[in-house]
C-alpha atoms as one frame of an Amber mdcrd trajectory, in Angstrom:
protein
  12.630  12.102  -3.781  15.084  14.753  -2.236  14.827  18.337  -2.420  17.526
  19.199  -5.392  15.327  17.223  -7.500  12.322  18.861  -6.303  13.854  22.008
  -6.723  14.744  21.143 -10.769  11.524  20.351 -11.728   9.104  22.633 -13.417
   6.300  23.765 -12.496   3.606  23.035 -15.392   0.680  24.567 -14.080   2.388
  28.056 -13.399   3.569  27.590 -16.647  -0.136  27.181 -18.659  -1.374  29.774
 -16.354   1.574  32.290 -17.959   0.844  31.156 -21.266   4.313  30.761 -21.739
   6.279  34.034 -21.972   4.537  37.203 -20.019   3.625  39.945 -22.652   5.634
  43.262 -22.244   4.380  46.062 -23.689   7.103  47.814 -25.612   8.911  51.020
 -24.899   6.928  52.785 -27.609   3.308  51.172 -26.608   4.242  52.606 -23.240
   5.428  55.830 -24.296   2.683  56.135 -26.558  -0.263  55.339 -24.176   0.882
  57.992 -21.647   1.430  60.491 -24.497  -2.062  59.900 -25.652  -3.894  60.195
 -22.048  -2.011  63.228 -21.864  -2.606  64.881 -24.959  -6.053  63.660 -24.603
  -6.896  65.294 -21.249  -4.873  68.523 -22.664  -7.292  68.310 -25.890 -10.504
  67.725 -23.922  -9.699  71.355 -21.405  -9.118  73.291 -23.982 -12.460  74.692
 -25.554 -12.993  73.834 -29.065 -12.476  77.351 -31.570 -10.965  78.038 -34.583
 -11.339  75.214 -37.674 -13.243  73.169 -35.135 -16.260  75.358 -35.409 -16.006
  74.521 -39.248 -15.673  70.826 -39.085 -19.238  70.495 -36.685 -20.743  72.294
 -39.157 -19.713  70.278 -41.951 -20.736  67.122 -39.519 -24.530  68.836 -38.611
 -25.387  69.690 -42.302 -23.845  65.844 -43.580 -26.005  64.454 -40.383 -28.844
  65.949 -41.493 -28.890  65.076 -44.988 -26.522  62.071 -46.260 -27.227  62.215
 -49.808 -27.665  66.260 -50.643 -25.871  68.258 -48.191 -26.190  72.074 -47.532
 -23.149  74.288 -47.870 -21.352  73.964 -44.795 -21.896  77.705 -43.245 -24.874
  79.183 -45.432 -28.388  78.612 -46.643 -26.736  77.032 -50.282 -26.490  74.272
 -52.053 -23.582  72.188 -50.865 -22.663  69.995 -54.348 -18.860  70.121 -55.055
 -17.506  71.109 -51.051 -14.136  69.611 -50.559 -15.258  69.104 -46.801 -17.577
  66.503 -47.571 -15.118  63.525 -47.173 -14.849  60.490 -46.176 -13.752  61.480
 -42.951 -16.417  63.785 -42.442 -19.121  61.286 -43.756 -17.915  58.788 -40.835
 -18.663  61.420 -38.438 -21.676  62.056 -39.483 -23.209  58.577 -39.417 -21.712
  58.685 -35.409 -23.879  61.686 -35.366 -26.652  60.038 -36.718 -26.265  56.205
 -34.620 -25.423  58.607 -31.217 -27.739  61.312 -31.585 -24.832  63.691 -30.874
 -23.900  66.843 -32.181 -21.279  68.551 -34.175 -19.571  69.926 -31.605 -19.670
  66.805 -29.604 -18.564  64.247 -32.550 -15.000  66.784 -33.423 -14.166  66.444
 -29.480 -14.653  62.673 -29.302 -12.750  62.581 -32.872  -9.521  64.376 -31.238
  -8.292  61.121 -29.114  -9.174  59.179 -32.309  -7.015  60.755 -34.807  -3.960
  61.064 -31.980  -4.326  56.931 -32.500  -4.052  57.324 -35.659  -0.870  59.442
 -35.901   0.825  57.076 -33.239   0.340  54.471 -35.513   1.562  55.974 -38.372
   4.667  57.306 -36.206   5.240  53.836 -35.539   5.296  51.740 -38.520   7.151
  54.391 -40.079   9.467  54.255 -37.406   9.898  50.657 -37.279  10.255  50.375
 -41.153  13.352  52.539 -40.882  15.019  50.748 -38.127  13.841  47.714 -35.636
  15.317  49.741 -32.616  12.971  49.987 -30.244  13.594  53.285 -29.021  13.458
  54.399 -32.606   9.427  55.320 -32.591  10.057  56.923 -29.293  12.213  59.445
 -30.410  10.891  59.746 -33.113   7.299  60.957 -31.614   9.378  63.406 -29.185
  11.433  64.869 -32.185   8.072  65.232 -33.715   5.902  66.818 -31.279   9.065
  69.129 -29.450  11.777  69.821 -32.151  10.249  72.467 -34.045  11.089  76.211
 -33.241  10.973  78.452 -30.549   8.044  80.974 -32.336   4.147  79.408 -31.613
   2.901  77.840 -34.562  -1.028  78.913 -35.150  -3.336  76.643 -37.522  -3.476
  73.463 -38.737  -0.568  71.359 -40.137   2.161  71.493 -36.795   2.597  68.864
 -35.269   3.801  70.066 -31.834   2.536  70.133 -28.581   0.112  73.371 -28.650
  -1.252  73.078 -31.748  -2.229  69.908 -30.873  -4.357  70.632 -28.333  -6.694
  72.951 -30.942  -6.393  70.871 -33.681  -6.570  67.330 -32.922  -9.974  67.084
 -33.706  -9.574  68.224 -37.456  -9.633  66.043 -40.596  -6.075  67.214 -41.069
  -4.155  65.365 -38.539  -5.886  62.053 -39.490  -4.754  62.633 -42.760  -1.058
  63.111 -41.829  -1.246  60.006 -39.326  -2.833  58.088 -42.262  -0.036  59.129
 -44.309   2.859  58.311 -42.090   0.890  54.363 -41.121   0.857  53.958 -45.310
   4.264  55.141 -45.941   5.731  52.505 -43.044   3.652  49.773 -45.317   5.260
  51.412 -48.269   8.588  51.426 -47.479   8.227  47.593 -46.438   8.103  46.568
 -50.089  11.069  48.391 -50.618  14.412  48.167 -49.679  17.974  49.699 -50.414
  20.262  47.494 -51.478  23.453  47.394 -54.445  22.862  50.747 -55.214  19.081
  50.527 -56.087  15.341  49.700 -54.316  14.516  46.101 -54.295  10.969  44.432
 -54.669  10.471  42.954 -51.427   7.197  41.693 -51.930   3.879  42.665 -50.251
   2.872  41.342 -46.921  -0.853  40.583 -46.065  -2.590  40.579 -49.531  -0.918
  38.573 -52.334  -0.178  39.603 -55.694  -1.586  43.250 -56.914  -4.693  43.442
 -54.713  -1.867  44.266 -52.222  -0.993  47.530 -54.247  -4.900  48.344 -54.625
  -5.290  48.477 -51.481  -2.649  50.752 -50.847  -3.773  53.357 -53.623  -7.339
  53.321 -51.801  -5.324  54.216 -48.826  -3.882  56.987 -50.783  -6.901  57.641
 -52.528  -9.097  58.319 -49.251  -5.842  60.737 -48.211  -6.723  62.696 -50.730
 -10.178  63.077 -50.466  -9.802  64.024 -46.972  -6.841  66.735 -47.100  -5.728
  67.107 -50.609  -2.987  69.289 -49.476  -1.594  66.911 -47.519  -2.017  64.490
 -49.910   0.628  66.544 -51.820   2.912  65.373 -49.326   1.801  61.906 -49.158
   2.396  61.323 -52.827   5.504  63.422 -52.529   7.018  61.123 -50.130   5.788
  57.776 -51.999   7.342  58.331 -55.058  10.399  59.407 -52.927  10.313  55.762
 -51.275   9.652  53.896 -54.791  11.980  56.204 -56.568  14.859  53.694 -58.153
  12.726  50.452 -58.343  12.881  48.257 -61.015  10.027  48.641 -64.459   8.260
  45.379 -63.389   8.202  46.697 -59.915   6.805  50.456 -61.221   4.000  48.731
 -63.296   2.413  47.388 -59.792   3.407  50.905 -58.064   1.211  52.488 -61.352
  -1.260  50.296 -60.729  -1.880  51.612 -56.888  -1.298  55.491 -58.271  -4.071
  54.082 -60.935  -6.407  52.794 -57.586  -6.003  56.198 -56.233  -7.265  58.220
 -58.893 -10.307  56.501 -58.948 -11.287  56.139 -55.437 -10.749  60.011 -55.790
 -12.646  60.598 -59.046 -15.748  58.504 -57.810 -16.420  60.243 -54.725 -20.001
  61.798 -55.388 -19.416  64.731 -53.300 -16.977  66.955 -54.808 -14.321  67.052
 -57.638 -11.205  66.655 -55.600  -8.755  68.383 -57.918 -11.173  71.332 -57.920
  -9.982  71.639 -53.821  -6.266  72.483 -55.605  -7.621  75.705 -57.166  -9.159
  76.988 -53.717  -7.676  78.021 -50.392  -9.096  76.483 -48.068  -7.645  78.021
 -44.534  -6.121  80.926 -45.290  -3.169  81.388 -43.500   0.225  82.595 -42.697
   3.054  80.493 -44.019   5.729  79.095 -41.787   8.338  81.130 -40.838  12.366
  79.857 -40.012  11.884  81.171 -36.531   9.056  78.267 -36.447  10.866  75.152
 -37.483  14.604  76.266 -37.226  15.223  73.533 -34.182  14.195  70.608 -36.871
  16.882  71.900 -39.194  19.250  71.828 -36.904  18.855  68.724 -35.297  17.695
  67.098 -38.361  20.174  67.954 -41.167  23.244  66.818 -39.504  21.511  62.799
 -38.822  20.098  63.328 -42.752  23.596  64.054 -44.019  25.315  60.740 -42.491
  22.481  58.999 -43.584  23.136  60.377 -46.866  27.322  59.751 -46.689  26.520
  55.845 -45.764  23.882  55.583 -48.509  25.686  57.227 -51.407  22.811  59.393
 -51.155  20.108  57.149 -51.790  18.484  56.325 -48.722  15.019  56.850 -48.415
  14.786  59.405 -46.048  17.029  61.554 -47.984  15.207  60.766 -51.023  11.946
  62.372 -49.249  14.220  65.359 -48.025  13.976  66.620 -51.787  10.256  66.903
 -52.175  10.123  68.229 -48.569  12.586  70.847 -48.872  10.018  71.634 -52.124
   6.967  72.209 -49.881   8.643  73.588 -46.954   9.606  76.235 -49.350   6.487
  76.560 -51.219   4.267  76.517 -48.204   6.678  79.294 -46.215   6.797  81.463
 -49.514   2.602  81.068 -50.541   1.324  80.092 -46.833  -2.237  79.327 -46.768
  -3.266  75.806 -47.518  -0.017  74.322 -48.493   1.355  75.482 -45.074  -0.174
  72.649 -43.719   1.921  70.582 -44.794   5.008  71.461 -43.657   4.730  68.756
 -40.617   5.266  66.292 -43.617   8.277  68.266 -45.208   9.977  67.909 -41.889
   9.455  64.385 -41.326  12.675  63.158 -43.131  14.458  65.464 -40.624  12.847
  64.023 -37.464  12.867  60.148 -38.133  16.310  60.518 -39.193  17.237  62.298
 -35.970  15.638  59.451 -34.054  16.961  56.641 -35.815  20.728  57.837 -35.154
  19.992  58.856 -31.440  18.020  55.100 -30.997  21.549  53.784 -32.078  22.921
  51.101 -29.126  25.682  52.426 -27.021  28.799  52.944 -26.988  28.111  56.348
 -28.820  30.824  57.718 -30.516  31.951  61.658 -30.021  29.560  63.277 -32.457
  26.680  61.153 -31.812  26.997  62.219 -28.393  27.022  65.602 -29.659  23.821
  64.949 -31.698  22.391  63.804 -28.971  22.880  66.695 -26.524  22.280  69.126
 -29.553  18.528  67.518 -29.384  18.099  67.204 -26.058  19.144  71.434 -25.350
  16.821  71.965 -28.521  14.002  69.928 -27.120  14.065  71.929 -24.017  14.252
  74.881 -25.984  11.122  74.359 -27.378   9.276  73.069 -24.748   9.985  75.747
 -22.743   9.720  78.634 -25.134   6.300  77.334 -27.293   5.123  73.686 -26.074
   4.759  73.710 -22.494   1.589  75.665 -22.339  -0.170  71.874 -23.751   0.088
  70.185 -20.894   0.623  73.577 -17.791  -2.446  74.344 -17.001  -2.743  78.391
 -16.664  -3.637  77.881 -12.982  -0.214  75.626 -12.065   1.816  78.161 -14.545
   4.846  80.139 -13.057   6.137  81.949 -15.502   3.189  82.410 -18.455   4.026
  79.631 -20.571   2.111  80.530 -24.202  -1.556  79.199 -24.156  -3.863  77.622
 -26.469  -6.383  79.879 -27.473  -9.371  79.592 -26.113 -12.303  80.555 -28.606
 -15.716  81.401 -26.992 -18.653  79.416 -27.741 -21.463  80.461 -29.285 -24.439
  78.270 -27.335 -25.971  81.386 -25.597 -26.966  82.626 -29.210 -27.667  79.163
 -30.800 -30.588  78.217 -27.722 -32.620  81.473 -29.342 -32.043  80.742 -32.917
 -34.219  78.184 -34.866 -33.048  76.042 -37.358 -33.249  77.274 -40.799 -33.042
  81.143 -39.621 -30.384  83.195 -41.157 -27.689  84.994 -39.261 -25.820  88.252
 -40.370 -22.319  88.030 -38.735 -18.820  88.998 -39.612 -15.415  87.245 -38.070
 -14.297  83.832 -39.151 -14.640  82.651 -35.689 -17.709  83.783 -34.670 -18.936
  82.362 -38.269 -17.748  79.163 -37.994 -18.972  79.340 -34.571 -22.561  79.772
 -35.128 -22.485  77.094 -38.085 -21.555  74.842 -35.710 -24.807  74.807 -34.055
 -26.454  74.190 -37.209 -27.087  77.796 -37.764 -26.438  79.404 -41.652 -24.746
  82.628 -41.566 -24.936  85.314 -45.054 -21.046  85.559 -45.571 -19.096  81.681
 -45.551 -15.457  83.193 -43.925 -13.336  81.026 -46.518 -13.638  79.747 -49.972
 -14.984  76.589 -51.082 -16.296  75.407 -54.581 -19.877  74.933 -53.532 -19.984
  78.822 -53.946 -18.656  80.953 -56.471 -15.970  83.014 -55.099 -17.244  86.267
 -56.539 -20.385  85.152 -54.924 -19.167  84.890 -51.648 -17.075  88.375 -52.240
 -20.220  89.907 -52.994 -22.099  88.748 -49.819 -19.140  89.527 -47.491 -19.457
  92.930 -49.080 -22.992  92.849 -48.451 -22.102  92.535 -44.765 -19.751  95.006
 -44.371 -22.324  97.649 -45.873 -25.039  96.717 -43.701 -23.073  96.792 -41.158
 -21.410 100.516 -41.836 -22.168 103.183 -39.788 -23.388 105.358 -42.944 -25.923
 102.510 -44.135 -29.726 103.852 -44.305 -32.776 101.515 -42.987 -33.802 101.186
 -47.245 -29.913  99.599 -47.452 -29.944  97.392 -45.013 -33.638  96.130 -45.835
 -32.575  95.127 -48.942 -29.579  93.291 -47.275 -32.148  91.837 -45.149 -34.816
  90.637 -48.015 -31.987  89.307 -50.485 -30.883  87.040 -47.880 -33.482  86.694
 -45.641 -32.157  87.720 -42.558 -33.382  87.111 -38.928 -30.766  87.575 -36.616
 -27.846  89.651 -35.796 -24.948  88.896 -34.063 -22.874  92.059 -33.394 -19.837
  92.743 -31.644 -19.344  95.309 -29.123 -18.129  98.024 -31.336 -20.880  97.849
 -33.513 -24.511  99.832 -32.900 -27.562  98.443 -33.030 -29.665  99.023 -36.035
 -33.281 100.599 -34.749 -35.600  97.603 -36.809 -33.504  95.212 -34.602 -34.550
  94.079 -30.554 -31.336  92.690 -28.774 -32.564  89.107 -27.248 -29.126  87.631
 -25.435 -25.602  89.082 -25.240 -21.828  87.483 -24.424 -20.498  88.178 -21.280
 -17.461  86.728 -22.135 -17.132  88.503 -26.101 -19.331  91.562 -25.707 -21.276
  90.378 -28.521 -25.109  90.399 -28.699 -28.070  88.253 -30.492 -30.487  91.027
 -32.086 -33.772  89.791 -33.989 -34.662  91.879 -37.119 -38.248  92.776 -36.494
 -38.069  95.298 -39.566 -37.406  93.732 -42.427 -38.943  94.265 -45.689 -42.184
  91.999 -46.152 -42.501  91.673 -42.554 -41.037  90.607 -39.263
């Protein structure tokens, strides 16, 4: 046989070994791998502060008890917490199969929920446009176009605030929402001026539609806030179907409301009346590179569409909460990642368009690229510089101080006077139960937890007498201090360990009323 011959054959065994075609991992799988090893690593330097302090407490008290839970920060009955969700209730049974702690089980959680958000980016990507650059730019738009002003507390979706708050039950709850969205918006599509019934994929018939509304439902057990959001944007995506196609839409809204109401924990539309982080609403100066990246792709989606594309659909509600949550701040400020979603994937689906780009995309597409630098430069870098390798004081993540040199001399059960939602949160992530909770919750009466935070504050004044702050002591049954620098010791109290970091010092009340 001669050699052309030879040379036209295949080779079959090279072949079987290949299995066919080699797998490539897409340009988003790629993308999204190296932006999750380095968010992770930029997560895992960073010590844990803030909320974090909150959620390992709500872990150690679920841990220890499963079925009848303590109040998350104090000596109380826990019934009716809003933090006692499904998400945390996972956590805890980690706890309980690993033997790990609080504080342990929110810093494995952080690379966890990051999975979770790059799927949801993703499928909601992909359900918008099969461009395969789409998700990309549509997780950069995300995590870079936001403003040039830092962004404190949960909710934000950029680079810094990542690194502090990837470990909350917040950011699972917006990936969550995003992954059920993309599954959303693949039973509907635009077409002739209205949505069309597409059909569910996976489950047949309505247990399809069940299943989504327990998706839903378990979003808003976990972050009802951001549930707001999440519904929001559903009823944005259904808007326009058809009444047959409604009834089966009804029927998930239905499946969520009663995953929700059967939860033993806590009455989740008690959570509405309660704010849960207090906090500064977003400002313009915080989001302004969104708007104007975002509005000019959302308005020629909107001129194409007659304005009835889906994305511009969502724009309405989101526009709604952006507003709200910059104008009341607080809780529903946590949900402005969501309002500016429409924004964002819009953005990305223009910019993923193939080339030859016409004048004004080209435009867009330098408009986000000068705005991306803009805020990388001016809020985000400081994620991934460390402060060692930065030249020219990038803004930081802040770096809350742990609280292990007073936990090793505290036993569990003891009582802790302290003041300062950090240091609070803090302690009750050791385990420890502290007089004053720093923020609401429905477990405990509100005038309650006034009261007690007054009770603080006066036995902490500088004009208290040893009778007042005995009977601060007895009512709550006080063993421990932990005072900042500023503040004197009282004379019934020894100081055991002190913060060379914070100032602060551990004091044991050996005078209280009844006995050390």
């Amino acid at each position: 046989m001669n050699a052309p011959v030879l040379a036209g054959r295949s080779v079959r065994g090279a072949t079987a070994l290949r299995g066919g075609r080699m797998w490539r991992p897409t340009p988003y799988q790629a993308c999204g791998l190296l932006f999750w090893l380095v968010m992770s690593l930029a997560y895992w330097r960073v010590p844990l502060c803030c909320d974090a302090g909150l959620d390992a407490a709500v872990v150690e008290r679920l841990a220890t008890d499963l079925a009848h839970p303590r109040h998350p920060t104090a000596d109380l009955p826990g019934a009716g917490s809003p933090y006692y969700s499904p998400y945390a209730l996972a956590q805890a049974l980690f706890a309980r199969l690993t033997g790990l702690g609080g504080w342990e089980v929110v810093r494995l959680a952080g690379p966890l929920n990051l999975l979770v958000l790059l799927a949801g980016v993703g499928r909601f990507a992909r359900m918008l446009s099969p461009r395969p650059w789409a998700p990309v730019l549509a997780l950069g738009a995300t995590t870079l176009l936001w403003g040039t002003r830092p962004v404190r507390g949960d909710g934000s979706l950029g680079l810094l605030p990542l690194t502090t708050g990837m470990g909350g039950p917040w950011l699972f709850a917006v990936g969550l929402t995003l992954w059920v969205w993309g599954v959303t918006g693949e039973r509907v599509r635009p077409g002739a001026g209205r949505v069309r019934f597409v059909g569910p994929s996976g489950l047949p018939g309505p247990a399809g539609y069940v299943a989504l509304g327990a998706v839903y439902g378990v979003i808003l057990l976990v972050d009802p806030f951001v549930a707001v959001g999440a519904f929001a944007g559903a009823a944005a995506l259904v808007a326009g179907c058809r009444p047959a196609v409604l009834l089966r839409w009804g029927l998930a809204a239905v499946t969520a409301a009663v995953v929700a109401w059967s939860w033993p924990y806590y009455e989740v539309f008690a959570a509405f009346g309660t704010e849960r982080r207090p906090a500064p609403g977003p400002t313009l100066g915080q989001y302004w590179l969104a708007l104007l990246t975002g509005l000019p792709a959302l308005w020629l989606r909107a001129r194409r569409s007659a304005w009835r594309d889906p994305l511009v659909v969502m724009a309405v509600p989101g526009c709604a909460l952006l507003a709200y949550g910059g104008w009341g701040g607080g809780s529903y400020g946590d949900v402005v990642g969501l309002a500016l979603v429409p924004l964002w994937f819009a953005l990305a689906v223009e910019l993923a368009a193939p080339r030859p780009w016409p004048s004004w995309r080209r435009a867009l597409g330098a408009v986000a690229v000068a705005g991306a630098c803009a805020g990388f430069l001016t809020v985000q870098a400081g994620a991934v510089v460390p402060r060692s390798l930065d030249p020219v004081g990038f803004p930081q993540a802040p770096r809350g101080p742990s609280y292990a040199w007073a936990a090793q001399h505290i036993g569990r059960g003891d009582v802790v006077l302290a003041e300062g939602g950090d240091t609070v949160h803090g302690l009750a992530g050791h385990g420890i139960d502290v007089v004053a909770p720093a923020v609401p919750d429905p477990a405990l009466e509100e005038a309650e937890r006034l009261r007690r935070v007054a009770d603080v504050r006066a036995y902490l004044s500088p004009g208290s007498t040893r009778a007042d702050r005995a009977a601060v002591v007895h009512r709550y049954r006080v063993r421990w201090l932990v005072l900042t620098g500023r503040r004197t010791v009282p004379e019934e109290a020894v100081v055991v360990a002190w913060s060379g970091r914070t100032g602060e010092v551990l004091a044991r009340v050996t005078g209280r009323a009844g006995g050390a």
